[in-house]
Amino acid sequence: EQFYATLSRTPRGLYKQGVKQTLTDKQKRQFLTGASIREVHAMLKTAFSYAVEWGLLLKSPIPREAPKSTSEERAIWDEKTMLAALQTMTDPTLHLAVHLSMILSLRVGEILGLQPGDIDFDAADGRGTITVGRSLQRTEKAALEKTDPNQIYHIFPDQREGSSSALVLKKPKTKKSSRTLYLTRPLKEELLAWLEKLRQDELAMDGRYRNCGQLFRLPNGMPVAPEALSKWYRAWRAEHPEFEKIVFHGLRHSSATYQLMISGGDIKAVQGTTGHASADMLVNTYAHIQQSSRVELGRKFEEGFYAKQESPSPQAVPAAGEPTISMTALLELLKNADPEVKAQLRLALLT
C-alpha cells in the first residue's frame, strides 16, 4: 500500500527510458494516473507470479486486486449533467469533440483520428453514420522506431523543430474498436456545420492552408493534438466549477453507463457502440442482437439525451419484442457472478 501511495504522488514523465527528467513546477503537480498505476500493478503481479512458479519465492507480495482508481477517474455524469455541460461550451472544436464522446462513447484518439470521409450523412435511412477506424496519438520518436510499421497509417510532420515526439495516425486500440456508429439529428447538424467551417477556414488562409485530412483541424489546417484538446477541456472545466470534476475520458464512461441504462442492460448492443474488446462472457449470456437493435438504441439515446426535463422519458418502456434485461436482473446476475467475471466487467466499462 505504501508503494502504491508513493506511485500516486509520482509526477508523470519523471523518468523516460530510465533517465530522470527535470520537470517544471506545473509538471511536478501532474501525477501518475490510476490507469498507469494499474499497468504497473499488472506487470509486477505477472513478474512475481513467475518468481513463485519458479520457486524463487514462496508467496507473491503483490495484492490480488489492483489499486482503486482515483475519485476523479471514477466520476461520471448523468444525462442531464452531460447535456447541461455541453450547452455551456462555446468553443466549436471542444463542443463537437465533447458531443461526439457523449453520444458515441469515443476515446480522445478516436475523435481526433476521424476524417471527413468517415461520415455518411445518408446512411441508415438518413440518420447518418460515422466509421471509426483510426486513432491519433502523440508518440515518443524513440518508441516509434520500435512500433510495427503495419500499425501506422501516417506520421505528421513536426510543428516544432527538435521535438522528441510526433503525432501518429495509427490503427485503433483493438479490432472491436473499428466500428460504424449511428448519428443523432443534432450531432449530424453540428457535423455539417463543422465541415462548412473547415471550408471557410481554408478560404480565409488564401493558399496558406495546410489540409492535414483530419476532421479536427486547427485554423491553418494542421491536426488538433490530443494534448491540445485535453488542455481546452481542462480550461473549460476550470471556468465551470458547478459541474462535478471528471476527466475527458469520463465522458466516455458516462455515455456507456447511460446507454446500458436506457437499453435495459443490452450489453451486446452497447459494446457495438463503445468498441470494448472484453466482456465476451457477459455478451454471450444475452440473446443475439440484430443491427436494428443498435439503431433503436441510437434512437432511444437521442430521445432521452435531448429531451426536455419536464417531458416524460420515452425510453422507459422497451419496444415490443425487444431483447432486453432489466437492471434489477442485471445487478442480480453480477452479484452472483464469480470474481473473475466482475473483474472483466470493470475492465470493459473503464477502458
Tab-separated table of C-alpha atoms in Angstrom:
chain	number	residue	atom	x	y	z
A	1	GLU	CA	0.000	0.000	0.000
A	2	GLN	CA	2.857	2.377	0.783
A	3	PHE	CA	4.408	1.601	-2.613
A	4	TYR	CA	1.182	2.420	-4.465
A	5	ALA	CA	0.726	5.554	-2.370
A	6	THR	CA	4.204	6.653	-3.464
A	7	LEU	CA	3.330	5.950	-7.099
A	8	SER	CA	0.171	8.041	-6.801
A	9	ARG	CA	2.356	11.003	-5.745
A	10	THR	CA	4.895	10.460	-8.538
A	11	PRO	CA	4.806	13.119	-11.294
A	12	ARG	CA	4.107	11.973	-14.829
A	13	GLY	CA	7.188	11.913	-17.055
A	14	LEU	CA	9.641	11.936	-14.138
A	15	TYR	CA	11.563	9.118	-15.816
A	16	LYS	CA	11.914	8.484	-19.550
A	17	GLN	CA	13.701	5.315	-20.616
A	18	GLY	CA	15.219	5.102	-17.131
A	19	VAL	CA	16.580	8.649	-17.133
A	20	LYS	CA	15.265	11.117	-14.562
A	21	GLN	CA	13.850	14.270	-16.147
A	22	THR	CA	13.855	17.878	-14.971
A	23	LEU	CA	10.231	18.984	-14.551
A	24	THR	CA	8.594	22.375	-14.235
A	25	ASP	CA	6.585	23.243	-11.121
A	26	LYS	CA	3.384	22.639	-13.092
A	27	GLN	CA	4.583	19.222	-14.316
A	28	LYS	CA	5.507	18.257	-10.768
A	29	ARG	CA	1.832	18.646	-9.808
A	30	GLN	CA	0.634	16.295	-12.564
A	31	PHE	CA	0.797	12.828	-11.009
A	32	LEU	CA	0.560	9.344	-12.488
A	33	THR	CA	-2.979	8.367	-13.407
A	34	GLY	CA	-4.832	5.415	-11.949
A	35	ALA	CA	-4.529	3.653	-15.312
A	36	SER	CA	-0.717	3.924	-15.213
A	37	ILE	CA	-0.605	2.603	-11.661
A	38	ARG	CA	-2.804	-0.353	-12.634
A	39	GLU	CA	-0.409	-1.127	-15.504
A	40	VAL	CA	2.467	-1.190	-13.021
A	41	HIS	CA	0.421	-3.483	-10.786
A	42	ALA	CA	-0.285	-5.881	-13.665
A	43	MET	CA	3.395	-6.020	-14.627
A	44	LEU	CA	4.549	-6.643	-11.043
A	45	LYS	CA	1.840	-9.240	-10.480
A	46	THR	CA	2.983	-11.177	-13.546
A	47	ALA	CA	6.672	-10.946	-12.627
A	48	PHE	CA	6.177	-12.118	-9.041
A	49	SER	CA	3.821	-14.926	-10.089
A	50	TYR	CA	6.635	-16.292	-12.265
A	51	ALA	CA	9.018	-15.961	-9.310
A	52	VAL	CA	6.656	-18.120	-7.222
A	53	GLU	CA	6.206	-20.601	-10.082
A	54	TRP	CA	9.989	-20.952	-10.465
A	55	GLY	CA	10.468	-21.490	-6.738
A	56	LEU	CA	12.279	-18.212	-6.120
A	57	LEU	CA	9.564	-17.021	-3.701
A	58	LEU	CA	7.070	-18.804	-1.504
A	59	LYS	CA	4.373	-16.168	-1.947
A	60	SER	CA	3.885	-13.108	-4.110
A	61	PRO	CA	3.906	-9.822	-2.163
A	62	ILE	CA	1.644	-8.206	-4.753
A	63	PRO	CA	-2.064	-7.966	-3.794
A	64	ARG	CA	-4.565	-9.806	-5.988
A	65	GLU	CA	-6.613	-6.716	-6.803
A	66	ALA	CA	-5.187	-3.617	-8.474
A	67	PRO	CA	-5.318	-0.353	-6.518
A	68	LYS	CA	-8.574	1.502	-6.937
A	69	SER	CA	-8.878	4.399	-9.342
A	70	THR	CA	-8.876	7.950	-8.079
A	71	SER	CA	-12.267	9.546	-7.443
A	72	GLU	CA	-11.759	11.800	-10.456
A	73	GLU	CA	-11.335	8.843	-12.794
A	74	ARG	CA	-14.344	7.014	-11.360
A	75	ALA	CA	-16.643	10.012	-11.522
A	76	ILE	CA	-19.250	10.152	-14.279
A	77	TRP	CA	-22.144	12.428	-15.211
A	78	ASP	CA	-25.789	11.511	-15.721
A	79	GLU	CA	-27.558	12.510	-18.942
A	80	LYS	CA	-28.910	15.782	-17.539
A	81	THR	CA	-25.459	16.881	-16.419
A	82	MET	CA	-23.923	15.876	-19.749
A	83	LEU	CA	-26.398	17.971	-21.715
A	84	ALA	CA	-26.136	20.928	-19.328
A	85	ALA	CA	-22.337	20.885	-19.597
A	86	LEU	CA	-22.458	20.596	-23.381
A	87	GLN	CA	-24.706	23.642	-23.604
A	88	THR	CA	-22.121	25.802	-21.795
A	89	MET	CA	-19.306	25.005	-24.260
A	90	THR	CA	-18.868	27.897	-26.681
A	91	ASP	CA	-15.665	26.795	-28.418
A	92	PRO	CA	-16.834	24.915	-31.558
A	93	THR	CA	-13.915	22.468	-31.570
A	94	LEU	CA	-14.383	21.479	-27.926
A	95	HIS	CA	-18.175	21.361	-28.305
A	96	LEU	CA	-18.026	18.935	-31.237
A	97	ALA	CA	-15.385	16.728	-29.589
A	98	VAL	CA	-17.353	16.508	-26.348
A	99	HIS	CA	-20.606	15.919	-28.249
A	100	LEU	CA	-19.008	13.005	-30.117
A	101	SER	CA	-17.687	11.494	-26.898
A	102	MET	CA	-21.030	11.846	-25.103
A	103	ILE	CA	-23.172	10.420	-27.891
A	104	LEU	CA	-20.852	7.834	-29.462
A	105	SER	CA	-18.640	6.917	-26.456
A	106	LEU	CA	-15.468	7.773	-28.381
A	107	ARG	CA	-11.968	7.893	-26.949
A	108	VAL	CA	-9.896	11.066	-27.463
A	109	GLY	CA	-7.627	9.367	-30.000
A	110	GLU	CA	-10.639	8.035	-31.920
A	111	ILE	CA	-12.215	11.504	-32.073
A	112	LEU	CA	-9.063	13.119	-33.414
A	113	GLY	CA	-8.444	10.195	-35.771
A	114	LEU	CA	-11.693	10.829	-37.659
A	115	GLN	CA	-11.665	12.103	-41.241
A	116	PRO	CA	-14.487	13.729	-43.271
A	117	GLY	CA	-14.730	10.625	-45.442
A	118	ASP	CA	-15.706	8.570	-42.375
A	119	ILE	CA	-19.092	10.321	-42.281
A	120	ASP	CA	-22.025	9.097	-44.383
A	121	PHE	CA	-24.892	11.524	-43.882
A	122	ASP	CA	-27.326	9.443	-45.979
A	123	ALA	CA	-26.747	6.050	-44.335
A	124	ALA	CA	-29.254	4.343	-42.026
A	125	ASP	CA	-32.263	5.859	-43.831
A	126	GLY	CA	-30.890	9.365	-43.491
A	127	ARG	CA	-29.913	9.119	-39.817
A	128	GLY	CA	-26.267	9.131	-40.821
A	129	THR	CA	-23.284	7.090	-39.664
A	130	ILE	CA	-19.658	7.650	-38.779
A	131	THR	CA	-16.983	4.968	-39.054
A	132	VAL	CA	-14.160	4.670	-36.530
A	133	GLY	CA	-11.029	3.098	-37.949
A	134	ARG	CA	-8.047	5.168	-36.810
A	135	SER	CA	-6.594	6.746	-33.689
A	136	LEU	CA	-4.413	9.865	-33.396
A	137	GLN	CA	-1.773	9.730	-30.683
A	138	ARG	CA	1.357	11.561	-29.670
A	139	THR	CA	4.218	9.081	-29.519
A	140	GLU	CA	7.843	9.435	-28.456
A	141	LYS	CA	10.091	9.082	-31.502
A	142	ALA	CA	12.298	6.590	-29.663
A	143	ALA	CA	9.277	4.347	-29.093
A	144	LEU	CA	8.066	4.964	-32.636
A	145	GLU	CA	11.179	3.295	-34.029
A	146	LYS	CA	10.138	0.068	-32.282
A	147	THR	CA	6.494	0.240	-33.428
A	148	ASP	CA	5.259	-2.179	-36.078
A	149	PRO	CA	5.020	-0.122	-39.317
A	150	ASN	CA	1.844	-2.021	-40.222
A	151	GLN	CA	0.133	-0.348	-37.272
A	152	ILE	CA	0.856	3.162	-38.579
A	153	TYR	CA	-1.107	4.993	-41.261
A	154	HIS	CA	0.689	8.334	-41.181
A	155	ILE	CA	3.240	10.334	-39.183
A	156	PHE	CA	2.541	14.064	-39.259
A	157	PRO	CA	5.467	16.456	-39.714
A	158	ASP	CA	6.801	18.240	-36.646
A	159	GLN	CA	5.337	21.660	-35.936
A	160	ARG	CA	8.224	22.423	-33.569
A	161	GLU	CA	11.827	21.913	-34.548
A	162	GLY	CA	13.654	19.400	-32.408
A	163	SER	CA	10.510	17.780	-30.993
A	164	SER	CA	11.126	14.408	-29.333
A	165	SER	CA	7.627	13.190	-30.177
A	166	ALA	CA	5.342	13.044	-33.196
A	167	LEU	CA	1.630	12.915	-33.957
A	168	VAL	CA	0.869	9.480	-35.335
A	169	LEU	CA	-2.259	8.230	-37.080
A	170	LYS	CA	-2.441	4.535	-36.321
A	171	LYS	CA	-4.766	1.565	-36.163
A	172	PRO	CA	-7.297	1.677	-33.297
A	173	LYS	CA	-6.808	0.164	-29.865
A	174	THR	CA	-8.402	-3.234	-30.652
A	175	LYS	CA	-10.175	-4.943	-33.550
A	176	LYS	CA	-13.515	-4.213	-31.903
A	177	SER	CA	-12.594	-0.536	-31.808
A	178	SER	CA	-13.181	-0.420	-35.589
A	179	ARG	CA	-16.910	0.161	-35.820
A	180	THR	CA	-19.707	2.101	-37.518
A	181	LEU	CA	-21.847	4.307	-35.275
A	182	TYR	CA	-25.222	5.991	-35.724
A	183	LEU	CA	-25.580	9.756	-35.516
A	184	THR	CA	-28.242	11.716	-33.700
A	185	ARG	CA	-30.022	14.534	-35.522
A	186	PRO	CA	-28.319	17.351	-33.542
A	187	LEU	CA	-24.901	15.711	-33.930
A	188	LYS	CA	-25.460	15.329	-37.679
A	189	GLU	CA	-26.358	19.029	-37.963
A	190	GLU	CA	-23.281	20.021	-35.976
A	191	LEU	CA	-21.026	17.905	-38.210
A	192	LEU	CA	-22.481	19.544	-41.333
A	193	ALA	CA	-21.841	22.987	-39.833
A	194	TRP	CA	-18.314	21.935	-38.856
A	195	LEU	CA	-17.463	20.839	-42.415
A	196	GLU	CA	-18.653	24.222	-43.654
A	197	LYS	CA	-16.390	25.904	-41.063
A	198	LEU	CA	-13.420	23.914	-42.386
A	199	ARG	CA	-14.179	25.143	-45.900
A	200	GLN	CA	-14.355	28.745	-44.674
A	201	ASP	CA	-11.059	28.350	-42.778
A	202	GLU	CA	-9.353	27.132	-45.942
A	203	LEU	CA	-10.695	30.072	-47.975
A	204	ALA	CA	-9.567	32.537	-45.299
A	205	MET	CA	-5.966	31.260	-45.406
A	206	ASP	CA	-5.634	32.287	-49.098
A	207	GLY	CA	-3.471	29.384	-50.243
A	208	ARG	CA	-1.557	29.023	-46.962
A	209	TYR	CA	-3.917	26.340	-45.615
A	210	ARG	CA	-2.200	23.000	-44.899
A	211	ASN	CA	-5.008	20.442	-45.118
A	212	CYS	CA	-3.964	17.511	-42.936
A	213	GLY	CA	-7.008	15.470	-43.961
A	214	GLN	CA	-8.362	15.090	-40.427
A	215	LEU	CA	-11.856	16.093	-39.300
A	216	PHE	CA	-10.412	18.069	-36.386
A	217	ARG	CA	-8.028	20.763	-37.629
A	218	LEU	CA	-6.519	23.978	-36.424
A	219	PRO	CA	-7.410	27.139	-38.404
A	220	ASN	CA	-4.253	26.592	-40.508
A	221	GLY	CA	-5.346	23.062	-41.460
A	222	MET	CA	-2.944	21.124	-39.220
A	223	PRO	CA	-4.275	18.389	-36.913
A	224	VAL	CA	-5.533	19.044	-33.387
A	225	ALA	CA	-3.235	17.201	-30.985
A	226	PRO	CA	-4.641	15.158	-28.049
A	227	GLU	CA	-2.858	17.365	-25.516
A	228	ALA	CA	-4.440	20.484	-27.061
A	229	LEU	CA	-7.942	19.039	-26.767
A	230	SER	CA	-7.275	17.992	-23.164
A	231	LYS	CA	-5.968	21.487	-22.384
A	232	TRP	CA	-9.110	23.139	-23.807
A	233	TYR	CA	-11.302	20.757	-21.813
A	234	ARG	CA	-9.422	21.483	-18.571
A	235	ALA	CA	-9.727	25.220	-19.218
A	236	TRP	CA	-13.485	24.845	-19.654
A	237	ARG	CA	-13.646	22.729	-16.505
A	238	ALA	CA	-11.826	25.412	-14.514
A	239	GLU	CA	-14.355	28.005	-15.718
A	240	HIS	CA	-17.322	25.834	-14.680
A	241	PRO	CA	-16.817	24.543	-11.129
A	242	GLU	CA	-20.577	23.957	-10.873
A	243	PHE	CA	-20.050	20.627	-12.643
A	244	GLU	CA	-18.520	17.650	-10.887
A	245	LYS	CA	-14.884	17.338	-11.906
A	246	ILE	CA	-14.310	14.461	-14.331
A	247	VAL	CA	-11.551	13.758	-16.840
A	248	PHE	CA	-12.298	13.813	-20.580
A	249	HIS	CA	-12.313	10.007	-20.697
A	250	GLY	CA	-15.038	10.164	-18.046
A	251	LEU	CA	-17.381	11.415	-20.787
A	252	ARG	CA	-16.994	8.040	-22.497
A	253	HIS	CA	-17.706	6.266	-19.192
A	254	SER	CA	-20.778	8.464	-18.687
A	255	SER	CA	-22.041	7.683	-22.172
A	256	ALA	CA	-21.551	3.924	-21.781
A	257	THR	CA	-23.326	3.936	-18.416
A	258	TYR	CA	-26.296	5.873	-19.821
A	259	GLN	CA	-26.552	3.526	-22.799
A	260	LEU	CA	-26.580	0.493	-20.505
A	261	MET	CA	-29.386	2.107	-18.521
A	262	ILE	CA	-31.647	3.056	-21.440
A	263	SER	CA	-31.035	-0.265	-23.218
A	264	GLY	CA	-32.147	-2.274	-20.211
A	265	GLY	CA	-28.686	-3.821	-19.848
A	266	ASP	CA	-28.294	-4.765	-23.529
A	267	ILE	CA	-24.521	-5.189	-23.223
A	268	LYS	CA	-24.065	-6.561	-26.734
A	269	ALA	CA	-25.689	-3.523	-28.383
A	270	VAL	CA	-23.774	-1.135	-26.147
A	271	GLN	CA	-20.493	-2.939	-26.789
A	272	GLY	CA	-21.101	-2.464	-30.513
A	273	THR	CA	-21.144	1.273	-29.899
A	274	THR	CA	-18.338	1.592	-27.351
A	275	GLY	CA	-15.953	-0.846	-29.057
A	276	HIS	CA	-14.932	-2.569	-25.819
A	277	ALA	CA	-12.737	-5.576	-26.502
A	278	SER	CA	-13.622	-7.741	-23.477
A	279	ALA	CA	-16.693	-8.871	-21.506
A	280	ASP	CA	-17.250	-11.653	-24.058
A	281	MET	CA	-18.802	-13.935	-21.466
A	282	LEU	CA	-21.352	-11.301	-20.499
A	283	VAL	CA	-22.099	-10.545	-24.138
A	284	ASN	CA	-22.761	-14.221	-24.906
A	285	THR	CA	-25.135	-14.507	-21.940
A	286	TYR	CA	-27.754	-12.472	-23.780
A	287	ALA	CA	-29.762	-13.235	-26.887
A	288	HIS	CA	-28.274	-12.294	-30.271
A	289	ILE	CA	-28.845	-8.613	-31.024
A	290	GLN	CA	-29.564	-7.650	-34.613
A	291	GLN	CA	-28.180	-4.463	-36.175
A	292	SER	CA	-31.662	-2.961	-35.873
A	293	SER	CA	-31.322	-3.163	-32.086
A	294	ARG	CA	-28.324	-0.833	-32.228
A	295	VAL	CA	-30.244	1.564	-34.465
A	296	GLU	CA	-33.050	1.508	-31.897
A	297	LEU	CA	-30.504	2.163	-29.143
A	298	GLY	CA	-29.306	5.221	-31.065
A	299	ARG	CA	-32.904	6.462	-31.375
A	300	LYS	CA	-33.504	5.990	-27.648
A	301	PHE	CA	-30.274	7.793	-26.824
A	302	GLU	CA	-31.322	10.776	-28.931
A	303	GLU	CA	-34.803	10.955	-27.401
A	304	GLY	CA	-33.537	10.670	-23.844
A	305	PHE	CA	-30.443	12.863	-24.170
A	306	TYR	CA	-32.080	15.865	-25.837
A	307	ALA	CA	-35.463	15.596	-24.114
A	308	LYS	CA	-36.687	18.490	-22.009
A	309	GLN	CA	-36.668	17.780	-18.315
A	310	GLU	CA	-40.416	18.230	-17.970
A	311	SER	CA	-41.141	15.694	-20.700
A	312	PRO	CA	-41.777	12.053	-19.752
A	313	SER	CA	-38.934	9.717	-20.663
A	314	PRO	CA	-39.882	7.929	-23.908
A	315	GLN	CA	-37.256	5.258	-23.471
A	316	ALA	CA	-38.603	3.959	-20.176
A	317	VAL	CA	-40.740	1.289	-21.877
A	318	PRO	CA	-38.890	-1.145	-24.172
A	319	ALA	CA	-40.279	-1.798	-27.643
A	320	ALA	CA	-42.380	-4.926	-28.129
A	321	GLY	CA	-40.257	-7.996	-28.677
A	322	GLU	CA	-37.023	-6.140	-27.960
A	323	PRO	CA	-34.366	-8.414	-26.354
A	324	THR	CA	-33.643	-6.601	-23.089
A	325	ILE	CA	-32.834	-7.412	-19.487
A	326	SER	CA	-33.969	-5.338	-16.527
A	327	MET	CA	-31.376	-3.515	-14.467
A	328	THR	CA	-32.578	-5.467	-11.419
A	329	ALA	CA	-31.922	-8.756	-13.193
A	330	LEU	CA	-28.566	-7.500	-14.447
A	331	LEU	CA	-27.466	-6.462	-10.952
A	332	GLU	CA	-28.602	-9.811	-9.559
A	333	LEU	CA	-26.599	-11.600	-12.266
A	334	LEU	CA	-23.478	-9.606	-11.455
A	335	LYS	CA	-23.926	-10.024	-7.690
A	336	ASN	CA	-23.829	-13.803	-8.070
A	337	ALA	CA	-21.014	-13.808	-10.634
A	338	ASP	CA	-17.561	-15.068	-9.715
A	339	PRO	CA	-14.756	-12.521	-9.056
A	340	GLU	CA	-13.192	-13.069	-12.493
A	341	VAL	CA	-16.438	-12.085	-14.249
A	342	LYS	CA	-16.778	-8.982	-12.084
A	343	ALA	CA	-13.206	-8.007	-12.889
A	344	GLN	CA	-13.888	-8.440	-16.628
A	345	LEU	CA	-16.920	-6.154	-16.432
A	346	ARG	CA	-14.998	-3.473	-14.551
A	347	LEU	CA	-12.234	-3.656	-17.129
A	348	ALA	CA	-14.721	-3.428	-20.002
A	349	LEU	CA	-16.503	-0.358	-18.643
A	350	LEU	CA	-13.366	1.514	-17.592
A	351	THR	CA	-11.221	1.126	-20.732
